[in-house]
mmCIF file of C-alpha atoms in Angstrom:
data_model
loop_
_atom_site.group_PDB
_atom_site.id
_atom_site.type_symbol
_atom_site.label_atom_id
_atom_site.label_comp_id
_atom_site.label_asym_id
_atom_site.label_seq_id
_atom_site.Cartn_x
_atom_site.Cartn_y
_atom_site.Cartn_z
ATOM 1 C CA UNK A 17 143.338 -36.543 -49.150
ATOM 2 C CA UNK A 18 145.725 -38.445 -47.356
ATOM 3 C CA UNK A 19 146.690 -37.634 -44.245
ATOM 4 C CA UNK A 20 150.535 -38.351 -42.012
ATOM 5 C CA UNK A 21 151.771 -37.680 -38.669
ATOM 6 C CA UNK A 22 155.148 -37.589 -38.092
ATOM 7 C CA UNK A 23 155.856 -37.849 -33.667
ATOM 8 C CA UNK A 24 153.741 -35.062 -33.433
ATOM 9 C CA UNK A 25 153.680 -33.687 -29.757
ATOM 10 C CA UNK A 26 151.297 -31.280 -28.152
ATOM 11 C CA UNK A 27 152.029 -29.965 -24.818
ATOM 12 C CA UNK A 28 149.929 -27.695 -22.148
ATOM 13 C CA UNK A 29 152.443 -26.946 -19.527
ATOM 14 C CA UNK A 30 154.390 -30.190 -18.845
ATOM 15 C CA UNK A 31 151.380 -32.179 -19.767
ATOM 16 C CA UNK A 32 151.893 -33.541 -23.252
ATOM 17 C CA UNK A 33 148.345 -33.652 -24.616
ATOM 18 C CA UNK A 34 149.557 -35.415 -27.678
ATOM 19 C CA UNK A 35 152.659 -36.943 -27.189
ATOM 20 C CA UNK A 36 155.476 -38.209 -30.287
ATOM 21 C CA UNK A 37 151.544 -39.258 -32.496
ATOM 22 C CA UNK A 38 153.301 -40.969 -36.044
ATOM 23 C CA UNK A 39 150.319 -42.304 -38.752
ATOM 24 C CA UNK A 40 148.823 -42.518 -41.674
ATOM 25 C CA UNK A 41 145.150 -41.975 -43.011
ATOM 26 C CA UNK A 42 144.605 -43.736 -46.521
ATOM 27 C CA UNK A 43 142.733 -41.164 -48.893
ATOM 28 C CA UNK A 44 139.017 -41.875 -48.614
ATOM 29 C CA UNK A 45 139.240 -43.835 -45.263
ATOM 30 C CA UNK A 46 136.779 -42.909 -42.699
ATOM 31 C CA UNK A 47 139.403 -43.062 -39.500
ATOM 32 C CA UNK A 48 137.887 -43.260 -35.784
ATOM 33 C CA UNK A 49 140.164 -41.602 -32.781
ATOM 34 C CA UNK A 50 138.788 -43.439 -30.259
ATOM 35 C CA UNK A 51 139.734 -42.912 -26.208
ATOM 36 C CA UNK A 52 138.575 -41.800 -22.869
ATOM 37 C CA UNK A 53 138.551 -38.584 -21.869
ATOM 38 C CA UNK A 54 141.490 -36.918 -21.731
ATOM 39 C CA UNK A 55 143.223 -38.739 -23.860
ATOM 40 C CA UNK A 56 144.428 -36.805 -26.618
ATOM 41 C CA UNK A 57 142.415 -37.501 -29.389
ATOM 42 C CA UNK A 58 140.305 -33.715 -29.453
ATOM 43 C CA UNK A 59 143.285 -32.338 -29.482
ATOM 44 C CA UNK A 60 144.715 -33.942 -31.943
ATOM 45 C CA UNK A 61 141.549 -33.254 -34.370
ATOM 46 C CA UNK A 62 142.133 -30.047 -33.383
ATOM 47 C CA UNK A 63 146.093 -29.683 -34.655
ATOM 48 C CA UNK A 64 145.004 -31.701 -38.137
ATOM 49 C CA UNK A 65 142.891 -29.021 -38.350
ATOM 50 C CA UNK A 66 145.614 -25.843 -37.599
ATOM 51 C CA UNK A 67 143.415 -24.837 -34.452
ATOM 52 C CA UNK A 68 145.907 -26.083 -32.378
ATOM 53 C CA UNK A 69 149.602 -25.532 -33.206
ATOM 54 C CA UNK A 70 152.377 -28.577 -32.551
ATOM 55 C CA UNK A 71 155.137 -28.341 -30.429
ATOM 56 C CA UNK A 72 157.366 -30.936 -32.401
ATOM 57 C CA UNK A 73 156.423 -33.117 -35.625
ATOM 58 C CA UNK A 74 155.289 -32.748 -38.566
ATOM 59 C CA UNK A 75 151.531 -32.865 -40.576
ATOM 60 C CA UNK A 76 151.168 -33.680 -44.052
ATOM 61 C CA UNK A 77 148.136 -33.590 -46.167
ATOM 62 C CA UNK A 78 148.815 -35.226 -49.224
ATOM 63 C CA UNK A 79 152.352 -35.202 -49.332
ATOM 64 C CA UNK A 80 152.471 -30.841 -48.367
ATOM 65 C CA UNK A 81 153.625 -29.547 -44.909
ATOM 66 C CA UNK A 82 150.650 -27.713 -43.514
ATOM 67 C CA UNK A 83 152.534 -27.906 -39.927
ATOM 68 C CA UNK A 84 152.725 -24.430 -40.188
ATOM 69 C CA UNK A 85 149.353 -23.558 -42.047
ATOM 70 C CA UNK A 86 146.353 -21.826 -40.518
ATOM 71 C CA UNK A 87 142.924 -23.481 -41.341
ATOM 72 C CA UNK A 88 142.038 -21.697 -43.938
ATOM 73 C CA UNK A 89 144.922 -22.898 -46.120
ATOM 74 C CA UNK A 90 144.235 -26.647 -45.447
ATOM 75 C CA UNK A 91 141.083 -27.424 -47.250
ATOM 76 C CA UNK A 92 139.317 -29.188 -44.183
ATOM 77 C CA UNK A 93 135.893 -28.833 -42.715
ATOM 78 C CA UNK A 94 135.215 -29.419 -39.371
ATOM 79 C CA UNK A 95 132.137 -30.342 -37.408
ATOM 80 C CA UNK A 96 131.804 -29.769 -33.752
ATOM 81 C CA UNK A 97 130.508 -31.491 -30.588
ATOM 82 C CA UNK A 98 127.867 -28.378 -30.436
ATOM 83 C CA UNK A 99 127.647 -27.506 -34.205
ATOM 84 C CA UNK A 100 128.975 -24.163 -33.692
ATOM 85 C CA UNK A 101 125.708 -22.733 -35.586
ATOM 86 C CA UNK A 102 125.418 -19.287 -35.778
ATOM 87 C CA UNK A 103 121.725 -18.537 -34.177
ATOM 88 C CA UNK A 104 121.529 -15.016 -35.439
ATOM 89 C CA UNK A 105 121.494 -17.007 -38.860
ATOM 90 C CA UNK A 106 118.837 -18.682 -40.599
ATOM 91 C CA UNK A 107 119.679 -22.007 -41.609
ATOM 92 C CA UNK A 108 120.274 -21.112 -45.218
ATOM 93 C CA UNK A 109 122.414 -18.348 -43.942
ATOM 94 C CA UNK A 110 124.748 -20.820 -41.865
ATOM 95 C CA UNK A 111 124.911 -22.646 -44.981
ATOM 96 C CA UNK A 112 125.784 -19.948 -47.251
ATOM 97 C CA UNK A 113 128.710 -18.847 -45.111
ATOM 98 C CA UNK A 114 131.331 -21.284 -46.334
ATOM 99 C CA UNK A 115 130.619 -20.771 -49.865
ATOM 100 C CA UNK A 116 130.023 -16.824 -50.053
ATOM 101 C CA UNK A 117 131.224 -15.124 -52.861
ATOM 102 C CA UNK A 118 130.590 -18.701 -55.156
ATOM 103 C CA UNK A 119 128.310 -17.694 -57.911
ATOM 104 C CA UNK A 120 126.900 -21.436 -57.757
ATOM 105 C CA UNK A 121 126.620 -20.928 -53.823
ATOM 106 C CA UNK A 122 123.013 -21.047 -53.351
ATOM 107 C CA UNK A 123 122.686 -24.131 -56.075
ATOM 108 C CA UNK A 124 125.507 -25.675 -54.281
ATOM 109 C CA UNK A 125 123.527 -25.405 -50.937
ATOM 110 C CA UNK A 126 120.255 -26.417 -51.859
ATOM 111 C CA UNK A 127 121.661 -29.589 -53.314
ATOM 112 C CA UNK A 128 122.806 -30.627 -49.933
ATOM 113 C CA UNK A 129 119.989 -29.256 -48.353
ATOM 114 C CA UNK A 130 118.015 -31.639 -50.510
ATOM 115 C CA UNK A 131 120.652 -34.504 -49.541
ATOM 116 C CA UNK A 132 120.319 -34.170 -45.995
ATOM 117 C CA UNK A 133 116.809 -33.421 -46.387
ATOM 118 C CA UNK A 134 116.767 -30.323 -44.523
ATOM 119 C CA UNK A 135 115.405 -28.106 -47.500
ATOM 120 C CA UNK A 136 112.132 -27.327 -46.029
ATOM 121 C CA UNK A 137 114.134 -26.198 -42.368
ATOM 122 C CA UNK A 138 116.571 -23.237 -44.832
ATOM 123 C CA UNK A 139 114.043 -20.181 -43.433
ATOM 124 C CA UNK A 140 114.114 -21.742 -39.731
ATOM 125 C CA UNK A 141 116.811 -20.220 -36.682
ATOM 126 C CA UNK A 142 119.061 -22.826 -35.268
ATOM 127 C CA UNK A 143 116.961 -22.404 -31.925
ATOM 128 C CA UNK A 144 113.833 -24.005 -33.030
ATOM 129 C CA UNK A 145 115.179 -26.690 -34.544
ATOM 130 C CA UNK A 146 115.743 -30.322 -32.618
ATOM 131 C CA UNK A 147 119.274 -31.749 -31.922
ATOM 132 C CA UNK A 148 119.127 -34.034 -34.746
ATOM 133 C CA UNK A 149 118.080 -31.323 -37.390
ATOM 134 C CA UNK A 150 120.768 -29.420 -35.894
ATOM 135 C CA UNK A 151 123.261 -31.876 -36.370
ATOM 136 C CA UNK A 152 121.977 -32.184 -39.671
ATOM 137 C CA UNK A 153 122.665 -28.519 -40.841
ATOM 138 C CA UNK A 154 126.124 -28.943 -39.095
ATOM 139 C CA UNK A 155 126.882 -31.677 -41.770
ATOM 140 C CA UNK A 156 125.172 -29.857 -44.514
ATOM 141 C CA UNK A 157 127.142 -26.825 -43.526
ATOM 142 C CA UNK A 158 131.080 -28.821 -43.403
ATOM 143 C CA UNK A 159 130.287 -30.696 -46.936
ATOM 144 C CA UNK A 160 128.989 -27.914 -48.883
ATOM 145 C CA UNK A 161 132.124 -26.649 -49.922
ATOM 146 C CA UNK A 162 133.224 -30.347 -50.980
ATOM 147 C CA UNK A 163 136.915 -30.405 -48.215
ATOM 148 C CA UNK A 164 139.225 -32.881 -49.325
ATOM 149 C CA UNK A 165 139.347 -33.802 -45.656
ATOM 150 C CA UNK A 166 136.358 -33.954 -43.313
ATOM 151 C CA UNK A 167 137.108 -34.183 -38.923
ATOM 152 C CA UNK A 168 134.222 -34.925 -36.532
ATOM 153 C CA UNK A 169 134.291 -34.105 -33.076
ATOM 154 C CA UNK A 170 132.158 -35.890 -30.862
ATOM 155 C CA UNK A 171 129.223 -35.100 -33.442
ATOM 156 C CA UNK A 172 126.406 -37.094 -32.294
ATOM 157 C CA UNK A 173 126.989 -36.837 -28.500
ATOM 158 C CA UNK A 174 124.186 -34.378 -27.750
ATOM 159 C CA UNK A 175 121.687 -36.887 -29.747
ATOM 160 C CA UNK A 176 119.657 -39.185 -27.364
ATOM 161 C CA UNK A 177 119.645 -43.152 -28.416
ATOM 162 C CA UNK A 178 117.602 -43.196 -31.587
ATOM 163 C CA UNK A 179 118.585 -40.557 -33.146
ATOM 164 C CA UNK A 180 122.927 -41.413 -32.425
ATOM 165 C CA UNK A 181 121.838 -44.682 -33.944
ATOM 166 C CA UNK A 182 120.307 -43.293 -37.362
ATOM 167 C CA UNK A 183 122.592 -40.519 -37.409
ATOM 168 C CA UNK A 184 125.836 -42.704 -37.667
ATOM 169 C CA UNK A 185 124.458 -44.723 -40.033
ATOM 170 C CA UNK A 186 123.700 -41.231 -41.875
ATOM 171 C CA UNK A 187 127.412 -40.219 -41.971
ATOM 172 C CA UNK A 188 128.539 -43.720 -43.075
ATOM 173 C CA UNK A 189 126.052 -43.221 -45.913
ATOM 174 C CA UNK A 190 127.509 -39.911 -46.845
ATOM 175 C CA UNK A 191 131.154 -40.689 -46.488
ATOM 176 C CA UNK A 192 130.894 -43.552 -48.918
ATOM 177 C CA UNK A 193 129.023 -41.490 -51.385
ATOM 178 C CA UNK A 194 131.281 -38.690 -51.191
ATOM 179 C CA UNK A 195 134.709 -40.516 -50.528
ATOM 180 C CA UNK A 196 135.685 -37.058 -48.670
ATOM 181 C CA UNK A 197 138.759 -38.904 -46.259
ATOM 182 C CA UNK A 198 137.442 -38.673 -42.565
ATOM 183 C CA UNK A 199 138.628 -38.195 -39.320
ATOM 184 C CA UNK A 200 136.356 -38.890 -36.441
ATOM 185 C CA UNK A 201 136.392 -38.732 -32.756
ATOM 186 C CA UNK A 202 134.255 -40.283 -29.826
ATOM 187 C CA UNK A 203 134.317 -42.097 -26.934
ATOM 188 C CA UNK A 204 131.819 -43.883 -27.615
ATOM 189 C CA UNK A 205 133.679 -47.592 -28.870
ATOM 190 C CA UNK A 206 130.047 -48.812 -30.006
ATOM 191 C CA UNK A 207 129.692 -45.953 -32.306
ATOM 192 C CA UNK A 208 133.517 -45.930 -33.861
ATOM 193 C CA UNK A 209 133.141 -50.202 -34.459
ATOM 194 C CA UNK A 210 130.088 -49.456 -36.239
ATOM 195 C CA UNK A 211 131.385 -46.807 -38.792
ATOM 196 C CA UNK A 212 134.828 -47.258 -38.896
ATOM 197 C CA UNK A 213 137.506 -48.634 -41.547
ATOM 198 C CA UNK A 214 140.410 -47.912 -38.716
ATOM 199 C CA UNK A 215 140.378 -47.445 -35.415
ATOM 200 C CA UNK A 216 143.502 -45.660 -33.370
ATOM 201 C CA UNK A 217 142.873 -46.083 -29.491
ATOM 202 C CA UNK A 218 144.596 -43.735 -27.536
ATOM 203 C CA UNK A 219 145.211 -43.536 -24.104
ATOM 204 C CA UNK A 220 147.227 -41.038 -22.041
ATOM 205 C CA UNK A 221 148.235 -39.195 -25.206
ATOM 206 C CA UNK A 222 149.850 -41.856 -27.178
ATOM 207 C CA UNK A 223 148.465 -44.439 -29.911
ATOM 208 C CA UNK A 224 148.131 -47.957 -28.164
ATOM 209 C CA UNK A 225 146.953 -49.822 -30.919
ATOM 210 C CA UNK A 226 145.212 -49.149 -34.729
ATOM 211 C CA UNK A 227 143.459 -51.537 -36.441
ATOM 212 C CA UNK A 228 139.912 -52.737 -38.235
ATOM 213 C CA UNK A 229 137.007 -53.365 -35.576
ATOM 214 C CA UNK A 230 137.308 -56.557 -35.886
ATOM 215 C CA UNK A 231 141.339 -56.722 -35.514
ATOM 216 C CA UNK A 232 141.136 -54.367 -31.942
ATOM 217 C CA UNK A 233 138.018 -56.338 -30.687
ATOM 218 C CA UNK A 234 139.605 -59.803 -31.326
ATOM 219 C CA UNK A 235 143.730 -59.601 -31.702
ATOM 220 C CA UNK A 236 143.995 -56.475 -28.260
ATOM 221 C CA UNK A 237 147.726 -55.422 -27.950
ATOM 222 C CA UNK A 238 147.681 -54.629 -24.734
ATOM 223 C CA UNK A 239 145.134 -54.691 -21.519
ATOM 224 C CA UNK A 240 143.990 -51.340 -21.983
ATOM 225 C CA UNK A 241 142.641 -52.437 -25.140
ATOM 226 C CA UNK A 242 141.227 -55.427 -24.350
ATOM 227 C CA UNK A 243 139.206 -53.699 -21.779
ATOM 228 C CA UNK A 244 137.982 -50.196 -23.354
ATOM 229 C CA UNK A 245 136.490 -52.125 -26.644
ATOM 230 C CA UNK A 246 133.214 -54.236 -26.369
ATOM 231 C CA UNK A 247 130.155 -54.292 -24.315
ATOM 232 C CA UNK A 248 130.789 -55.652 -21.620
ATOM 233 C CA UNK A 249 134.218 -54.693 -21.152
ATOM 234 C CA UNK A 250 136.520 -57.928 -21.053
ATOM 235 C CA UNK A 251 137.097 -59.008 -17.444
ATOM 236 C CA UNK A 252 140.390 -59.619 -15.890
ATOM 237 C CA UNK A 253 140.878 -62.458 -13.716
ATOM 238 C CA UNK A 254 144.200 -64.418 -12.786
ATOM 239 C CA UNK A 255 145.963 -62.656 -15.576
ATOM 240 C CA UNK A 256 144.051 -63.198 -18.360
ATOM 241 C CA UNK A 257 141.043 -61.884 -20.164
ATOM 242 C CA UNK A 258 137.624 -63.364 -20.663
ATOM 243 C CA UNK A 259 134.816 -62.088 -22.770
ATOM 244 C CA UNK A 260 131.592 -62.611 -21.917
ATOM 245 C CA UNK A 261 130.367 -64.211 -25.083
ATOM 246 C CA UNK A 262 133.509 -66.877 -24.518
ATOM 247 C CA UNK A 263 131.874 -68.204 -21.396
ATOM 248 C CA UNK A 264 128.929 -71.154 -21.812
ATOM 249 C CA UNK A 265 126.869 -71.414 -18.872
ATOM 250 C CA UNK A 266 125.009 -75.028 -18.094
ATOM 251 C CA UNK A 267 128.062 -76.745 -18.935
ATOM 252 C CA UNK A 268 131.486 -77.163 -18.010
ATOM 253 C CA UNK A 269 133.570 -78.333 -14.915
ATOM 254 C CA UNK A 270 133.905 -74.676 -13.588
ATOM 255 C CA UNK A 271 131.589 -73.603 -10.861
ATOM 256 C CA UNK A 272 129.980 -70.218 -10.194
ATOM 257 C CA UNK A 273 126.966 -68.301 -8.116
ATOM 258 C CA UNK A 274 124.665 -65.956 -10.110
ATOM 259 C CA UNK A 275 124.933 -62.578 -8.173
ATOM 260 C CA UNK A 276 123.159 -60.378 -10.758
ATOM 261 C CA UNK A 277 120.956 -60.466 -14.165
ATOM 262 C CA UNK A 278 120.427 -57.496 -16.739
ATOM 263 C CA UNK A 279 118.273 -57.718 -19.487
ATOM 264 C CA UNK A 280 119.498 -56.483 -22.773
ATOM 265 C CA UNK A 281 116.597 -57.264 -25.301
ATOM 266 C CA UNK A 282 117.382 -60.606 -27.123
ATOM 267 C CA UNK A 283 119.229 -62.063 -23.932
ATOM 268 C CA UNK A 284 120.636 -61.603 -20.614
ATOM 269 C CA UNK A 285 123.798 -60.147 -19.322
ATOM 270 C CA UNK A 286 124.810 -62.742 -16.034
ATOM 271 C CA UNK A 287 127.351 -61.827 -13.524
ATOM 272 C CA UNK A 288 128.784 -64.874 -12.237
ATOM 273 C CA UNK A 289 131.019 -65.176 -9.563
ATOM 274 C CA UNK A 290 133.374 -68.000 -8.568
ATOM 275 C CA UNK A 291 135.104 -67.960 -5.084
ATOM 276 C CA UNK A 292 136.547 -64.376 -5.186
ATOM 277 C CA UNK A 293 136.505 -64.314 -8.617
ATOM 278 C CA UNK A 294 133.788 -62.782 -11.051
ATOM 279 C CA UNK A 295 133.150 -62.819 -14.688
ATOM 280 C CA UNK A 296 130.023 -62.017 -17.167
ATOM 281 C CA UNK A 297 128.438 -64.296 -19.761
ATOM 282 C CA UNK A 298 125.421 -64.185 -21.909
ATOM 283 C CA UNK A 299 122.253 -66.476 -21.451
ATOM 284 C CA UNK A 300 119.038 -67.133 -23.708
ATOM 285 C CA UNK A 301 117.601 -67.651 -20.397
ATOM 286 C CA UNK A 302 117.107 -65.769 -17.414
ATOM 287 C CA UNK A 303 118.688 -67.457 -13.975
ATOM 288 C CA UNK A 304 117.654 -66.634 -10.872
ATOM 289 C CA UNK A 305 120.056 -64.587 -8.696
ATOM 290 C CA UNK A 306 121.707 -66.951 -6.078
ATOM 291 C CA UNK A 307 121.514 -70.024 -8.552
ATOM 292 C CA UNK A 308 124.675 -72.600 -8.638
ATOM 293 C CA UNK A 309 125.702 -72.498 -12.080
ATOM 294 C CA UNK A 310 128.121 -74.892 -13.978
ATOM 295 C CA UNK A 311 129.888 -73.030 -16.808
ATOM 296 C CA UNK A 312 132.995 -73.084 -19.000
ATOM 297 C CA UNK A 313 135.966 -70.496 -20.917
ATOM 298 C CA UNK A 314 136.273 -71.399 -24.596
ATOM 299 C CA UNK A 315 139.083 -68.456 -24.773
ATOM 300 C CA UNK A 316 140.837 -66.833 -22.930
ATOM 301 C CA UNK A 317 143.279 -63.738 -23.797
ATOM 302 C CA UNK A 318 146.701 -64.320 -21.714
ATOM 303 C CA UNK A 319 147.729 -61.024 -19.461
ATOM 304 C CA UNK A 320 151.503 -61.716 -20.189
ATOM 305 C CA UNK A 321 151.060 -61.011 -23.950
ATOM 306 C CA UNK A 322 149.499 -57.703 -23.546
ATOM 307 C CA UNK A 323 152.316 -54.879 -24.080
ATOM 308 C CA UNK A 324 152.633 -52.177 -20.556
ATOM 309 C CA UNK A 325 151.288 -48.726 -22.062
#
């Protein structure tokens, strides 16, 4: 299913939520809204899905109007930041629920049971089972009626470390197997670079830039941009930007003092600051904080070409 937004606008009050949002999802594309919070992109999840209503604009799945639609009508399933499980429901009852009245519903369900490996959890109650089994029947639940348009909201954000790792690379599995056309939303830019085929940052309501990972992380439109994506977050200094992996330390005619070290596994995260100045660069090698470094900027993103959001 494809998916278009035509200036859509979504207002609380005089706060515009989702303010004049215009683009298109290819059919099969699994499409990351990606933002802080407060930025629009729940709630615009939430009007793809009719749970919200627009104020102005248009949404078209696959060429039809459903501006107007309730949810039922639109042949979506949604998953939700909590899973929205029914606990006075065995599992296999949850699952059952968007398929009842399907003579093949219980075939249909154990199949994706089986999928998600879950089968053996179908006589368990949401309450004893962990966050990622949980999250587990939330997906088995939202793809066992086969929508022709999947949304994810926030889905992995009550998983600790391990299990948001595995579990992402779970739903990239599934979405390629399945070609179901997804929309998903986090904060998290680490988890919408790793699963994404677009990306649409947004920022105070609007659309600042859509792209491929790799297109946001390396060609930002603006500063916002440039900023939110990557870990570390690109540092500003005497209007332009500087990554961290841009900056060679040991060499150089630029001179800095090391004011702090973190370790991050394989290497070492080094705050460096020169005069007032400070910037981050990676090192195989641990300094020692206080240590005169030499260093140099192999690129540099200029301020003045970033577009004013």
């Amino acid at each position: 299913m494809s998916v278009e937004l035509r200036s859509v606008t979504k207002r609380y009050g005089d706060y515009k939520a989702v303010n004049g949002v215009s683009l298109h999802i290819e059919k099969g594309e699994l499409f990351v809204f990606l933002g802080p919070s407060g930025s629009g992109k729940t709630t615009l999840l939430r009007l793809v899905a009719g749970l919200e209503k627009a104020d102005e604009g248009k949404i078209i799945l696959d060429g039809t109007d459903v501006t107007s639609l309730p949810p039922s009508k639109r042949n979506v399933s949604m998953v939700f930041q909590n899973y929205a499980l029914f606990p006075h429901k065995t599992v296999l009852q949850n699952l059952l629920l968007p398929v009842e009245g399907d003579r093949d519903a219980l075939s249909k369900v154990r199949d994706v049971a089986a999928k998600l490996k879950i089968d053996d959890l179908l006589d368990r109650y949401p309450s004893s089972l962990s966050g990622g089994q949980q999250q587990r029947v939330a997906l088995a639940r939202a793809l066992v009626k086969l929508p022709r348009l999947f949304l994810m909201d926030e889905p992995l954000s009550n998983l600790d470390a391990p299990l948001r790792f595995s579990a992402r690379h779970l739903i990239r599995e599934l979405q390629r197997e399945s070609g179901i056309t997804t929309i998903y939303v986090t904060h998290d830019q680490g988890e919408a670079m790793a699963i994404a085929d677009r990306i649409a940052i947004m920022n105070r309501g609007r659309i600042v830039q859509v792209g491929a990972p790799e297109e946001v992380y390396n060609e930002p439109t603006d500063q916002f941009v440039a900023s939110f994506i990557g870990y570390p977050p690109m540092v500003i200094v005497d209007s332009v930007g500087v990554r961290a992996e841009d900056v060679v330390l040991g060499q150089g005619e630029r001179n800095g003092v090391v004011k702090d070290v973190e370790f991050m596994g394989d290497r070492y995260l080094v705050y460096v600051s020169e005069g007032e100045k400070e910037i981050m660069a990676f090192s195989r090698t641990k300094p020692k904080i206080g240590d005169n470094v030499r260093f140099s900027i192999t690129k540099f993103f200029k301020f003045e070409e970033f577009r004013a959001h």
